[in-house]
Short mmCIF file of C-alpha atoms in Angstrom, two decimals:
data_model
loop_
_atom_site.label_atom_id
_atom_site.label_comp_id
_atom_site.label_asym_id
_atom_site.label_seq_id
_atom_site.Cartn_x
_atom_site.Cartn_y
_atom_site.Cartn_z
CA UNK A 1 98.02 81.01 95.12
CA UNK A 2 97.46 84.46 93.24
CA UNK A 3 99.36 87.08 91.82
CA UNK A 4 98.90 90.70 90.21
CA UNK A 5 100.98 92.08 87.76
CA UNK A 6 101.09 95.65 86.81
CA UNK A 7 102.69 95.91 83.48
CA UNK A 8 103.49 99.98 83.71
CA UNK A 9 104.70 101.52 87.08
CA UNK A 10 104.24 105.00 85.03
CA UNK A 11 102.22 106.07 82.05
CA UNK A 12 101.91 109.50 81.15
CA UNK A 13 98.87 110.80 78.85
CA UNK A 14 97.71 114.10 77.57
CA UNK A 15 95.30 115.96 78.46
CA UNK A 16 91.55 114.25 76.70
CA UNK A 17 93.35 111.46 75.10
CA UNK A 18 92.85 107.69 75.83
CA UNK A 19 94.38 106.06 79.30
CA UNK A 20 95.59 102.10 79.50
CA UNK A 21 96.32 101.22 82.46
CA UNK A 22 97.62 96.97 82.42
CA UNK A 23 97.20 94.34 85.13
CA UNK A 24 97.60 90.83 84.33
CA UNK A 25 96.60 87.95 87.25
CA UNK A 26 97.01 84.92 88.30
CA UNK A 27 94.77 82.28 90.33
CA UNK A 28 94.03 79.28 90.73
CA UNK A 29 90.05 80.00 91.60
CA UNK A 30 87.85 82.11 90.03
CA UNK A 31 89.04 85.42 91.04
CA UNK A 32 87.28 88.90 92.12
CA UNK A 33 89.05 91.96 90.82
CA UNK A 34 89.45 95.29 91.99
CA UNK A 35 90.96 98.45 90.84
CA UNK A 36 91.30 101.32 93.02
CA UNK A 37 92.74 104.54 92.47
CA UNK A 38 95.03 106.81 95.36
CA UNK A 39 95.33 109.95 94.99
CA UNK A 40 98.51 111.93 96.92
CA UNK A 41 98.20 111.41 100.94
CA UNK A 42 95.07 110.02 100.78
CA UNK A 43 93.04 106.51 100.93
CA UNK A 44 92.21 104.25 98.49
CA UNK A 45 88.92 104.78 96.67
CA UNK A 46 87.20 101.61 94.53
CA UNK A 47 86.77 102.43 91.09
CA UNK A 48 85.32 99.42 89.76
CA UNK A 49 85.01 95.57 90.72
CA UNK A 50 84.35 92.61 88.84
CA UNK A 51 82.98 89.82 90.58
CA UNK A 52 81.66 87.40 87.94
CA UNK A 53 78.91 89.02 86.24
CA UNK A 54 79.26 90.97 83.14
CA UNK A 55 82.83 90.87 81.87
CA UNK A 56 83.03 94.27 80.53
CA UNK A 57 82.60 96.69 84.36
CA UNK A 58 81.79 100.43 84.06
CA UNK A 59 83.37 102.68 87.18
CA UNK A 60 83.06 106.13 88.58
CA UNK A 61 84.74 108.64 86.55
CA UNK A 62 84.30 107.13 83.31
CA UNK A 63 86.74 104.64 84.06
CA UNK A 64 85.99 100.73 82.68
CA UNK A 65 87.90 97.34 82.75
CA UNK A 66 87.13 94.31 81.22
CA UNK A 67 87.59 90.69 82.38
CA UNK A 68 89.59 88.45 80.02
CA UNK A 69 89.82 85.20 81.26
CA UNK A 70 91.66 83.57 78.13
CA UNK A 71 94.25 86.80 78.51
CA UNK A 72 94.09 86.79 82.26
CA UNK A 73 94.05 90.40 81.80
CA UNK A 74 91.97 93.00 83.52
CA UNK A 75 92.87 96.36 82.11
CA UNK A 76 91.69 99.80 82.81
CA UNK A 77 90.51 102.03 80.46
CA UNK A 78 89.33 105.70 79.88
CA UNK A 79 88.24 107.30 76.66
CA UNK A 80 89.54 110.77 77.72
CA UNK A 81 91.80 111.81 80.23
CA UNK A 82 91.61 114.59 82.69
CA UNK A 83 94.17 116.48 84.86
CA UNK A 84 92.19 115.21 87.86
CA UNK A 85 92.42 111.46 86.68
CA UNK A 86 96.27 111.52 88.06
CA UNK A 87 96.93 109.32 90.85
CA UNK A 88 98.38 106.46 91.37
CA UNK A 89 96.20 103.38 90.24
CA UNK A 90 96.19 99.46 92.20
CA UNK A 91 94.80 96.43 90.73
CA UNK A 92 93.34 93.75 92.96
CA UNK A 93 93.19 90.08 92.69
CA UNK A 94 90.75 88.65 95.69
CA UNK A 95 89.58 85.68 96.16
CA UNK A 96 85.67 85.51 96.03
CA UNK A 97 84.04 86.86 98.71
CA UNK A 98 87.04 86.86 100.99
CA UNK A 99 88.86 90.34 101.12
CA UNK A 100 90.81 88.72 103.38
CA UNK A 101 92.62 86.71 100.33
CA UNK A 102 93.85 89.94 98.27
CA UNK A 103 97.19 90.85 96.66
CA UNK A 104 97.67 94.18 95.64
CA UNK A 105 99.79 94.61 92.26
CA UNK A 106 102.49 97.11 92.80
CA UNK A 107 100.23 100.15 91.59
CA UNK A 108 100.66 102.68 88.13
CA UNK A 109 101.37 106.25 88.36
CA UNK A 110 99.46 108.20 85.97
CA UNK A 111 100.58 111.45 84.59
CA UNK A 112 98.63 113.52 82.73
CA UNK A 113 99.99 116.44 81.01
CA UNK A 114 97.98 119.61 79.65
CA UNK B 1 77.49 106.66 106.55
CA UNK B 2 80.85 107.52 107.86
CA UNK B 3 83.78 106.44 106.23
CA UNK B 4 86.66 103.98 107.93
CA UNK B 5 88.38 106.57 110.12
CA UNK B 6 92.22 106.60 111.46
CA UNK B 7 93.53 108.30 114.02
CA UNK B 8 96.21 110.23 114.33
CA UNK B 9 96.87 111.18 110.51
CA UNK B 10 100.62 111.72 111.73
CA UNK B 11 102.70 110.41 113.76
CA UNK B 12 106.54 111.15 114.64
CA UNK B 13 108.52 108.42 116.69
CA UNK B 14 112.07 108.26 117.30
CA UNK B 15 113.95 104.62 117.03
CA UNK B 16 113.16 101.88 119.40
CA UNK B 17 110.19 103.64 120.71
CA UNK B 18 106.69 102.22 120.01
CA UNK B 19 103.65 103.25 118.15
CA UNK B 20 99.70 102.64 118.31
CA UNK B 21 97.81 103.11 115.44
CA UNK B 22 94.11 103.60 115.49
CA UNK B 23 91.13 102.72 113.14
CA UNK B 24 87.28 102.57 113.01
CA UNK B 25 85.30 100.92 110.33
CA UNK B 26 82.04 101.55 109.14
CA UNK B 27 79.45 101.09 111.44
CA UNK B 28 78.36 97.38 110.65
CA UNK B 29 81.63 96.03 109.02
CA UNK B 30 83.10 93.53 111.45
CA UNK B 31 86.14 92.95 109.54
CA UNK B 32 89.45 94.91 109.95
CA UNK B 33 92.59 95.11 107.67
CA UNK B 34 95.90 96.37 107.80
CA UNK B 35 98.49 97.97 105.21
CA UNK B 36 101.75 99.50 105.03
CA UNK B 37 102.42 101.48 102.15
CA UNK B 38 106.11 102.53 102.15
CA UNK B 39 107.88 104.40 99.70
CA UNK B 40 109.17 102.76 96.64
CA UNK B 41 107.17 99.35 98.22
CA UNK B 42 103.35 99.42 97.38
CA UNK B 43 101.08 98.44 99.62
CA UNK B 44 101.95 95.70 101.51
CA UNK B 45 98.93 93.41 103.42
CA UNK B 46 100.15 93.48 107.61
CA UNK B 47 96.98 91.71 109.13
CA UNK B 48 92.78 90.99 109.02
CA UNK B 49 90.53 90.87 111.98
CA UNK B 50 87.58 89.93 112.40
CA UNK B 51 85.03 89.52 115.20
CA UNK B 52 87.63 90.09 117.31
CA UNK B 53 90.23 87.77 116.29
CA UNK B 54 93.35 87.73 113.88
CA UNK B 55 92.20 86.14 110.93
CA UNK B 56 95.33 86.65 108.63
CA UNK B 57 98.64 88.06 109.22
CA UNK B 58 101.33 89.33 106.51
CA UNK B 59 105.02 88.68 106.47
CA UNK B 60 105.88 91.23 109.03
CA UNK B 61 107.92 90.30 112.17
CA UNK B 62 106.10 89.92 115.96
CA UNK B 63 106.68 93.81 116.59
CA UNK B 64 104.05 94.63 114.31
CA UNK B 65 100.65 93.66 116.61
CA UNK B 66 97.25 94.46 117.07
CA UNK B 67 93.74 93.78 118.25
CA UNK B 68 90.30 94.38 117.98
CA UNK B 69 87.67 95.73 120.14
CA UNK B 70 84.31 94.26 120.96
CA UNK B 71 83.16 97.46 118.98
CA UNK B 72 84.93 96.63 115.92
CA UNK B 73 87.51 99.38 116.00
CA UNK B 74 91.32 98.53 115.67
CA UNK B 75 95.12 99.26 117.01
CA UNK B 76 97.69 98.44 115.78
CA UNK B 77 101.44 98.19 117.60
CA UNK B 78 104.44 98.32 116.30
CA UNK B 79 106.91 98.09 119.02
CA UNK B 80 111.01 99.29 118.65
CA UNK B 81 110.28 101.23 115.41
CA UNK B 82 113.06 101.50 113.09
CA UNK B 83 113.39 103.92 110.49
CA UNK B 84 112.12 101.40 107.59
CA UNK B 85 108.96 101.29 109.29
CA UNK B 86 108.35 104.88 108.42
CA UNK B 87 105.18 104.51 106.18
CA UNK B 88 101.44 105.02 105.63
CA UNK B 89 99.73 102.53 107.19
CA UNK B 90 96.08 101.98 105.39
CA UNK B 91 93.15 100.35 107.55
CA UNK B 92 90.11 99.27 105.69
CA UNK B 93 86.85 97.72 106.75
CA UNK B 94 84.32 95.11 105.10
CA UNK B 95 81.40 93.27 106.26
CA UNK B 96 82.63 90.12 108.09
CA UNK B 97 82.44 86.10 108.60
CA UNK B 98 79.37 86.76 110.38
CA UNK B 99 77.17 87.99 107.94
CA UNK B 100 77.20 85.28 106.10
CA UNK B 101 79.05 86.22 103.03
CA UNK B 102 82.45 87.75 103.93
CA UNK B 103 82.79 91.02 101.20
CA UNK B 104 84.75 91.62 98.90
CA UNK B 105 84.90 95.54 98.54
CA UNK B 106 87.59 96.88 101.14
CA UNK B 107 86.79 100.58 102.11
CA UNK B 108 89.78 102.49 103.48
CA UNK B 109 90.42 104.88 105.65
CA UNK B 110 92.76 107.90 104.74
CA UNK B 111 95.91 106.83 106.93
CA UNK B 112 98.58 107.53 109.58
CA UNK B 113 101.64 108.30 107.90
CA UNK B 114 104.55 107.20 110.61
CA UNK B 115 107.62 108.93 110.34
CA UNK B 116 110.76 107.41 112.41
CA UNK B 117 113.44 109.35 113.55
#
């Protein structure tokens, strides 16, 4: 069985300061992990994935999560925020190389103010 | 490359009626999957295909169907809508059983946001 936790269903962030955005997981296999990013009306886009390899993953849009197995933590980070980085943000536990085997976490609103 | 593509992007039903949802992956992805994102609820999974059959199905009851084509594209039915089922329903695509390695990476479309009456 997995599970996703997103600690924050809102964060708000000014303008070109840092974003956090928390997921913890759960599995019982080593997991592939996923965040994607929604912005109003639309699709879901992939930001980054981590699949095993390195345990630090760098994204589109400056975005970057790293794995922490002892934590079973995968948060998202970005150095410097900008008004187009608000969205709302899902975090994906899968299990490897079977999309069919994911569980969305119940997704982050982020907020970011001029 | 295309993206996954939906069709319609909205759709207006009245209670008890029934609905048909449409979606095409990207050319070469075999596999199909289903969400429905209502408010307040996140995005819950509704079903996988792939190569034609129903690989996985969410905890949605038997009035939420579908299939898939020999071309890969997808429906999906829900039949005597109610007003909770008013949602956007996300379809995204990776490459399938059949090549081997099933993906990882979903890609999804935009959506068809459902609105009951």
């Amino acid at each position: 069985a997995q599970s996703v936790t997103q600690l924050d269903s809102h964060v708000s962030v000014s303008e070109g300061t840092p974003v956090l955005l928390r997921c913890n997981y759960s599995s019982s296999y080593s997991p592939s992990l996923f965040w994607y990013v929604q912005h109003p009306n639309k699709g879901l886009q992939l930001l980054l994935k981590y699949t095993s390899a390195a345990t630090l993953v760098k994204g589109i849009n400056g975005f970057e999560a790293e794995f922490k197995k002892s934590e079973t933590s995968f948060h998202l980070t970005k150095p410097s925020a900008h008004m187009s980085d608000a969205a709302e943000y899902f975090c994906v536990v899968s299990e490897r190389t079977n999309a069919g085997k994911s569980t969305f976490g119940d997704g982050t609103t982020l907020t970011v103010k001029p | 490359e295309a993206g996954v593509t939906q069709s319609p992007t909205h759709l207006i039903k009245t209670r008890g009626q029934q609905a048909t949802l449409r979606c095409s992956p990207i050319s070469g992805h075999t596999s199909v999957y289903w969400y429905q994102q209502a408010l307040g609820l996140g995005l819950q999974f509704l079903l996988w295909y792939d190569e034609g059959e129903e690989r996985n199905r969410g905890n949605f009851p038997p009035r939420f169907s579908g299939r898939q084509f020999p071309n890969y594209s997808s429906e999906l039915n829900v039949n005597a809508l109610e007003l909770e089922d008013s949602a956007l329903y996300l379809c995204a695509s990776t490459r399938g059983l059949a090549g081997g390695t099933l993906q990882e990476t979903q890609y999804f479309g935009p959506g068809t946001r459902l609105l009951v009456l």
